[in-house]
Amino acid sequence: MAYLSPLGYLLGVEGVALLRGLREGSADRAFVEARIAEIRTLLDTPALAHAEGITAEPGTISTAEVYEDWAPHYDAPGNGMIDIEQPVVRRILDGLPVGTALDAACGTGRHTAHLHGLGHKVIGVDASPDMLDRARERLPDVDFREADLHRLPLPDDAVDTVVCALALTHVPELAPVLREFARVLRPGGHLVISDAHLLSSYLRPTLPRRPGPDGRPSLLDEYHRPLSAYLTAALPLGFQVRSCEEPRRPRGFLAPAAPDPLPTHPSWDLHHWCPEASAAALEDSPLVVVWHFRLDTTRAT
Ligand SMILES: C[S@@+](CC[C@H](N)C(=O)[O-])C[C@H]1O[C@@H](n2cnc3c(N)ncnc32)[C@H](O)[C@@H]1O
């Protein structure tokens, strides 16, 4: 059972700001003393000091349930992760040969639309019927299929490109999913993956979701991994690295604060309590990782 405390989160942000500032040499005496004074203020602020945290059970809500809630809001402006990920992924996709493409875990069809616009024949696959409804509204002529990443509804050697964006954080193990990508890709095909960066997982509040079966708020299981985990899964399958990028949160991205779009829990947009510490902890830190792999022309699977 996880206990999510707003005060605990903010003290963590202050701690990261101090540690990062010391490590990077940017924390002068005034900065350190300001952090210590702000920690005292946070501890003495009744709204925080007496705020009851939330006890939530990890793994008691499914990915499909989370995206059922999120689907109506997913494409609204203000998703900082998309703002940072999209230009990097699009730059890679723009340089690939046009052919047949799979958008694996396509969601509402964000990258599907871009691939379609580039002239690819695109197939979108996702496990969430609610996200797929939005994708079909957006792109009525595209072939969208409801399926799991572990069992793609495609024959071997079916596509030239696979893109899988911001979804692998939901799968417990990379290897079985990457094996599916290798199976459906033609030898020499391209795989573009974006995912939440391990470092970003420490620096955003964990969001409790709608109540689970016992009435308690639930937490979605998420899997954040070091960069080596992608290589460990991909290289034995015959994938070769073309590029690996770690786009960072830009300076100033914290303002204006984006309220959490999900309606089912109190907002955990807490950074306004300590803007200087939040900026020092979060700005210019990697938010996503974007991989471009190419499958060997002689495949290992
Ligand atoms: C954050 S959204 C990303 C959607 C889209 N790729 C984008 O970047 O806009 C994650 C998507 O992954 C899908 N997803 C998560 N686990 C999945 C699985 N095992 N099989 C298929 N889809 C999955 C979810 O339903 C959701 O639509």
XYZ file of N, CA, C and O and ligand atoms in Angstrom, residues 63 67 70 74 82 103 105-107 110-111 126-128 131 147-150 165-167 170-171, ligand 1:
123
model
N -4.801 -0.660 -17.116
C -4.459 0.361 -18.111
C -5.718 0.781 -18.878
O -5.945 1.964 -19.125
N -7.230 4.600 -19.272
C -7.417 5.289 -20.556
C -8.900 5.515 -20.877
O -9.221 6.413 -21.660
N -9.073 8.779 -19.370
C -8.185 9.783 -19.960
C -8.560 10.132 -21.397
O -8.281 11.231 -21.900
N -7.198 13.324 -23.556
C -5.827 13.015 -23.939
C -5.247 14.018 -24.931
O -4.074 14.384 -24.849
N 4.071 15.147 -24.347
C 3.856 15.123 -25.801
C 4.565 16.314 -26.449
O 5.188 16.180 -27.506
N 1.360 1.691 -36.029
C 1.417 2.519 -34.823
C 0.940 1.627 -33.682
O -0.258 1.375 -33.525
N 0.143 0.593 -29.982
C -0.383 1.388 -28.859
C -0.620 2.826 -29.350
O -0.121 3.786 -28.795
N -1.435 2.899 -30.394
C -1.619 4.167 -31.120
C -2.423 5.184 -30.344
O -2.417 6.374 -30.695
N -3.156 4.762 -29.300
C -3.963 5.727 -28.550
C -4.979 6.410 -29.450
O -5.697 5.769 -30.224
N -2.299 9.906 -32.635
C -1.431 11.086 -32.803
C -0.364 10.821 -33.869
O -0.275 11.544 -34.866
N 0.445 9.784 -33.685
C 1.478 9.495 -34.678
C 0.885 8.814 -35.918
O 1.440 8.927 -37.011
N -4.326 -0.770 -30.545
C -4.330 -0.333 -29.145
C -5.276 -1.248 -28.364
O -6.204 -1.831 -28.927
N -5.031 -1.349 -27.052
C -5.865 -2.192 -26.201
C -7.065 -1.438 -25.639
O -7.957 -2.055 -25.055
N -7.086 -0.128 -25.761
C -8.167 0.654 -25.142
C -9.228 1.006 -26.181
O -8.980 1.792 -27.102
N -9.706 4.895 -26.375
C -8.701 5.627 -27.148
C -8.915 5.361 -28.647
O -8.814 6.268 -29.485
N -6.182 -4.609 -29.903
C -5.348 -5.781 -29.597
C -4.256 -5.372 -28.623
O -4.000 -4.191 -28.395
N -3.632 -6.398 -28.058
C -2.569 -6.174 -27.092
C -1.207 -6.186 -27.788
O -1.017 -6.904 -28.777
N -0.276 -5.406 -27.233
C 1.074 -5.346 -27.810
C 1.758 -6.712 -27.818
O 2.659 -6.959 -28.620
N 1.331 -7.599 -26.907
C 1.973 -8.911 -26.825
C 1.472 -9.872 -27.907
O 2.045 -10.934 -28.110
N 4.776 4.708 -29.126
C 5.037 5.959 -28.419
C 4.386 5.979 -27.040
O 3.183 5.718 -26.899
N 5.188 6.272 -26.057
C 4.733 6.558 -24.687
C 3.841 5.449 -24.139
O 2.878 5.723 -23.425
N 4.154 4.210 -24.471
C 3.300 3.098 -24.043
C 4.058 1.999 -23.311
O 3.462 1.256 -22.536
N 3.863 0.885 -19.675
C 2.752 0.073 -19.170
C 3.034 -1.420 -19.221
O 2.232 -2.207 -18.713
N 4.122 -1.842 -19.886
C 4.343 -3.289 -19.993
C 5.442 -3.721 -19.025
O 6.479 -3.074 -18.917
C 0.143 7.421 -23.206
S -0.852 6.587 -24.381
C 0.081 6.866 -25.869
C -0.801 6.847 -27.077
C -0.087 7.213 -28.381
N 0.934 6.237 -28.713
C 0.537 8.579 -28.263
O 1.759 8.647 -28.040
O -0.189 9.565 -28.339
C -0.489 4.875 -24.049
C -1.363 3.955 -24.876
O -0.845 2.634 -24.733
C -1.944 1.743 -24.754
N -1.485 0.483 -24.164
C -0.930 0.309 -22.948
N -0.610 -0.987 -22.762
C -0.996 -1.637 -23.901
C -0.926 -2.991 -24.315
N -0.392 -3.953 -23.524
N -1.389 -3.312 -25.537
C -1.923 -2.369 -26.356
N -2.018 -1.066 -26.001
C -1.548 -0.702 -24.789
C -2.997 2.461 -23.956
O -4.285 1.930 -24.184
C -2.831 3.894 -24.448
O -3.666 4.178 -25.531
